[in-house]
GROMACS .gro file of C-alpha atoms in nm:
model
  206
    1MET     CA    1   1.453   0.767   0.307
    2LYS     CA    2   1.744   0.712   0.065
    3LYS     CA    3   1.967   0.940   0.270
    4CYS     CA    4   1.891   0.746   0.590
    5PHE     CA    5   1.957   0.413   0.419
    6ILE     CA    6   2.292   0.539   0.283
    7LEU     CA    7   2.394   0.659   0.630
    8PHE     CA    8   2.308   0.319   0.773
    9ILE     CA    9   2.522   0.143   0.508
   10VAL     CA   10   2.812   0.380   0.583
   11PHE     CA   11   2.776   0.298   0.953
   12VAL     CA   12   2.790  -0.076   0.882
   13ILE     CA   13   3.094  -0.039   0.654
   14ILE     CA   14   3.284   0.171   0.907
   15SER     CA   15   3.193  -0.068   1.186
   16ALA     CA   16   3.297  -0.370   0.979
   17GLY     CA   17   3.629  -0.202   0.900
   18THR     CA   18   3.684  -0.132   1.267
   19LEU     CA   19   3.619  -0.497   1.353
   20THR     CA   20   3.848  -0.617   1.073
   21GLY     CA   21   4.130  -0.404   1.208
   22ALA     CA   22   4.074  -0.540   1.558
   23LYS     CA   23   4.042  -0.914   1.500
   24THR     CA   24   4.241  -0.993   1.811
   25ASN     CA   25   4.026  -0.767   2.027
   26LYS     CA   26   3.745  -0.980   2.169
   27ASN     CA   27   3.594  -0.683   2.348
   28LEU     CA   28   3.456  -0.520   2.031
   29TYR     CA   29   3.130  -0.639   1.874
   30LEU     CA   30   2.897  -0.534   1.595
   31GLU     CA   31   2.525  -0.600   1.647
   32LEU     CA   32   2.241  -0.565   1.398
   33PHE     CA   33   1.880  -0.537   1.514
   34PHE     CA   34   1.528  -0.483   1.389
   35GLY     CA   35   1.179  -0.464   1.536
   36GLN     CA   36   0.871  -0.249   1.573
   37SER     CA   37   0.781   0.048   1.786
   38PHE     CA   38   0.423   0.120   1.886
   39ILE     CA   39   0.355   0.490   1.876
   40SER     CA   40   0.077   0.737   1.944
   41LEU     CA   41   0.049   1.004   1.675
   42GLU     CA   42  -0.274   1.177   1.762
   43ASP     CA   43  -0.199   1.493   1.564
   44LEU     CA   44  -0.108   1.298   1.251
   45ASN     CA   45  -0.398   1.055   1.288
   46LEU     CA   46  -0.639   1.347   1.302
   47PHE     CA   47  -0.601   1.364   0.924
   48SER     CA   48  -0.749   1.016   0.896
   49THR     CA   49  -1.031   1.112   1.135
   50TYR     CA   50  -1.105   1.425   0.930
   51GLN     CA   51  -1.123   1.226   0.607
   52LYS     CA   52  -1.364   0.977   0.760
   53GLU     CA   53  -1.590   1.252   0.899
   54TYR     CA   54  -1.586   1.436   0.565
   55TYR     CA   55  -1.708   1.127   0.384
   56GLU     CA   56  -1.982   1.079   0.643
   57TYR     CA   57  -2.092   1.441   0.599
   58TYR     CA   58  -2.085   1.403   0.221
   59TYR     CA   59  -2.296   1.087   0.245
   60ASN     CA   60  -2.555   1.242   0.478
   61TYR     CA   61  -2.573   1.564   0.277
   62TYR     CA   62  -2.694   1.392  -0.040
   63ARG     CA   63  -2.903   1.134   0.142
   64VAL     CA   64  -3.097   1.400   0.337
   65ASN     CA   65  -3.111   1.695   0.097
   66TYR     CA   66  -3.191   1.510  -0.224
   67ASN     CA   67  -3.451   1.268  -0.095
   68HIS     CA   68  -3.755   1.490  -0.142
   69SER     CA   69  -4.052   1.498  -0.379
   70TYR     CA   70  -3.851   1.611  -0.681
   71SER     CA   71  -3.555   1.373  -0.670
   72ARG     CA   72  -3.424   1.055  -0.513
   73ALA     CA   73  -3.065   0.985  -0.406
   74THR     CA   74  -2.939   0.629  -0.366
   75SER     CA   75  -2.596   0.509  -0.258
   76SER     CA   76  -2.432   0.193  -0.136
   77GLY     CA   77  -2.260   0.401   0.132
   78ILE     CA   78  -1.893   0.446   0.206
   79ILE     CA   79  -1.672   0.171   0.067
   80GLY     CA   80  -1.330   0.138   0.228
   81GLU     CA   81  -1.160   0.276   0.536
   82PHE     CA   82  -0.925   0.552   0.647
   83ASN     CA   83  -0.666   0.374   0.857
   84LYS     CA   84  -0.451   0.524   1.130
   85LEU     CA   85  -0.079   0.486   1.182
   86LYS     CA   86  -0.005   0.270   1.486
   87ASN     CA   87   0.354   0.151   1.467
   88ASN     CA   88   0.695   0.206   1.309
   89ASN     CA   89   0.947  -0.039   1.169
   90ILE     CA   90   1.295  -0.013   1.323
   91PHE     CA   91   1.629  -0.149   1.212
   92GLY     CA   92   1.985  -0.048   1.279
   93GLY     CA   93   2.329  -0.142   1.402
   94ARG     CA   94   2.534  -0.103   1.717
   95LEU     CA   95   2.912  -0.101   1.772
   96LYS     CA   96   2.972  -0.217   2.129
   97TYR     CA   97   3.291  -0.221   2.334
   98TYR     CA   98   3.314  -0.435   2.652
   99PHE     CA   99   3.555  -0.335   2.925
  100SER     CA  100   3.604  -0.703   3.012
  101SER     CA  101   3.625  -0.996   2.769
  102ASN     CA  102   3.552  -1.260   3.035
  103SER     CA  103   3.205  -1.390   2.940
  104GLU     CA  104   3.163  -1.569   3.274
  105HIS     CA  105   3.137  -1.249   3.477
  106HIS     CA  106   2.926  -0.938   3.482
  107LYS     CA  107   3.043  -0.688   3.223
  108TRP     CA  108   3.008  -0.321   3.138
  109ALA     CA  109   3.010  -0.182   2.786
  110ILE     CA  110   2.964   0.138   2.589
  111SER     CA  111   2.812   0.156   2.243
  112LEU     CA  112   2.760   0.375   1.940
  113SER     CA  113   2.445   0.292   1.744
  114PHE     CA  114   2.241   0.408   1.447
  115LYS     CA  115   1.868   0.339   1.429
  116TYR     CA  116   1.643   0.396   1.128
  117ILE     CA  117   1.266   0.418   1.175
  118ASN     CA  118   0.983   0.438   0.926
  119GLY     CA  119   0.614   0.366   0.912
  120LYS     CA  120   0.322   0.424   0.681
  121SER     CA  121  -0.047   0.348   0.661
  122ASP     CA  122  -0.232   0.348   0.328
  123SER     CA  123  -0.609   0.383   0.291
  124ASP     CA  124  -0.869   0.419   0.021
  125ALA     CA  125  -1.238   0.502   0.020
  126GLU     CA  126  -1.507   0.546  -0.241
  127MET     CA  127  -1.865   0.662  -0.261
  128ILE     CA  128  -2.107   0.666  -0.558
  129TYR     CA  129  -2.439   0.850  -0.561
  130ASN     CA  130  -2.715   0.819  -0.817
  131ILE     CA  131  -2.952   1.117  -0.799
  132GLY     CA  132  -3.273   1.086  -0.999
  133HIS     CA  133  -3.468   1.396  -1.108
  134PHE     CA  134  -3.811   1.348  -1.259
  135TYR     CA  135  -3.742   1.600  -1.538
  136ALA     CA  136  -3.377   1.537  -1.627
  137GLY     CA  137  -3.284   1.175  -1.568
  138VAL     CA  138  -3.020   1.037  -1.334
  139TYR     CA  139  -2.707   1.217  -1.217
  140SER     CA  140  -2.412   1.010  -1.100
  141LEU     CA  141  -2.163   1.147  -0.847
  142THR     CA  142  -1.843   0.958  -0.765
  143ARG     CA  143  -1.577   1.047  -0.511
  144LYS     CA  144  -1.273   0.828  -0.464
  145THR     CA  145  -0.968   0.882  -0.244
  146ASP     CA  146  -0.683   0.655  -0.349
  147PRO     CA  147  -0.437   0.657  -0.197
  148SER     CA  148  -0.451   0.835   0.136
  149ARG     CA  149  -0.124   0.789   0.322
  150LEU     CA  150   0.015   0.874   0.665
  151TYR     CA  151   0.391   0.832   0.707
  152THR     CA  152   0.680   0.882   0.946
  153GLU     CA  153   1.052   0.852   0.884
  154GLY     CA  154   1.368   0.929   1.074
  155TYR     CA  155   1.705   0.819   1.203
  156VAL     CA  156   1.857   0.821   1.550
  157PRO     CA  157   2.232   0.819   1.632
  158GLN     CA  158   2.281   0.712   1.995
  159ILE     CA  159   2.540   0.639   2.259
  160GLY     CA  160   2.466   0.385   2.528
  161ILE     CA  161   2.586   0.219   2.848
  162HIS     CA  162   2.530  -0.155   2.890
  163TYR     CA  163   2.545  -0.390   3.187
  164SER     CA  164   2.527  -0.762   3.118
  165ALA     CA  165   2.485  -1.044   3.370
  166LEU     CA  166   2.428  -1.419   3.373
  167ASN     CA  167   2.651  -1.460   3.070
  168SER     CA  168   2.675  -1.809   2.929
  169ARG     CA  169   2.669  -1.976   2.591
  170LYS     CA  170   2.293  -2.037   2.615
  171PHE     CA  171   2.159  -1.743   2.811
  172SER     CA  172   2.249  -1.385   2.895
  173LEU     CA  173   2.075  -1.088   3.050
  174GLU     CA  174   2.154  -0.725   2.969
  175ALA     CA  175   2.026  -0.383   3.071
  176ASN     CA  176   2.114  -0.067   2.885
  177ILE     CA  177   2.049   0.304   2.876
  178SER     CA  178   2.084   0.491   2.546
  179ALA     CA  179   2.041   0.853   2.448
  180GLY     CA  180   2.064   1.044   2.126
  181LEU     CA  181   1.903   1.283   1.882
  182ILE     CA  182   1.614   1.191   1.656
  183PHE     CA  183   1.592   1.344   1.311
  184ALA     CA  184   1.241   1.267   1.192
  185SER     CA  185   0.963   1.385   0.965
  186CYS     CA  186   0.598   1.293   0.934
  187GLY     CA  187   0.315   1.390   0.706
  188SER     CA  188   0.020   1.288   0.495
  189PHE     CA  189  -0.056   1.244   0.128
  190GLU     CA  190  -0.394   1.240  -0.043
  191GLN     CA  191  -0.504   1.191  -0.401
  192TYR     CA  192  -0.873   1.199  -0.482
  193TYR     CA  193  -1.102   1.189  -0.785
  194TYR     CA  194  -1.443   1.349  -0.818
  195ASN     CA  195  -1.666   1.276  -1.118
  196LYS     CA  196  -2.013   1.403  -1.199
  197THR     CA  197  -2.197   1.238  -1.487
  198GLU     CA  198  -2.505   1.422  -1.613
  199PRO     CA  199  -2.803   1.272  -1.801
  200THR     CA  200  -2.681   1.445  -2.118
  201GLY     CA  201  -2.361   1.241  -2.106
  202TYR     CA  202  -2.143   1.530  -1.991
  203ILE     CA  203  -1.875   1.425  -1.739
  204ASP     CA  204  -1.727   1.678  -1.497
  205LYS     CA  205  -1.395   1.564  -1.344
  206MET     CA  206  -1.178   1.702  -1.065
   0.00000   0.00000   0.00000
């Protein structure tokens, strides 16, 4: 992330220097932009689905197997959620050169841009079981996942072609086509705690 941010700052500085050296050139512009991109990361989101199903299995295992004549398991259920990653934040800059400086006519332009993307989704879940045995007292089992994180990060240098029409001081319309390489990474992070407290006072931690 730091490397991408530094590259973006370098891009802005170089672009600003280019504009400073071309003050009389009205065809050259620097644009900054930001927004969001809605994405579908089924493979990455499977981690969240797996975590949710594991907790459900863990809940049913103790609820079914311990509720017999010798013991009783009680739980408030699963507290919390495992969220999925649905969108990325985007910000970047674009250095654009117009072939015509007349704002009253249709214009063509080329551009060099740098786009940084990142997104993350944090989750946490917890489950506590109290298992009572008639001969030993009450066992307490606690499992907590905090945090569970899905993340994506990357940067995209691009070149583009732009066509603008209906140019005026109040309204303009532009279409563009851009292409480039995306350098991105994605992954997941999980940290969980598991405690077992026995009637004797012994605590087993993982």
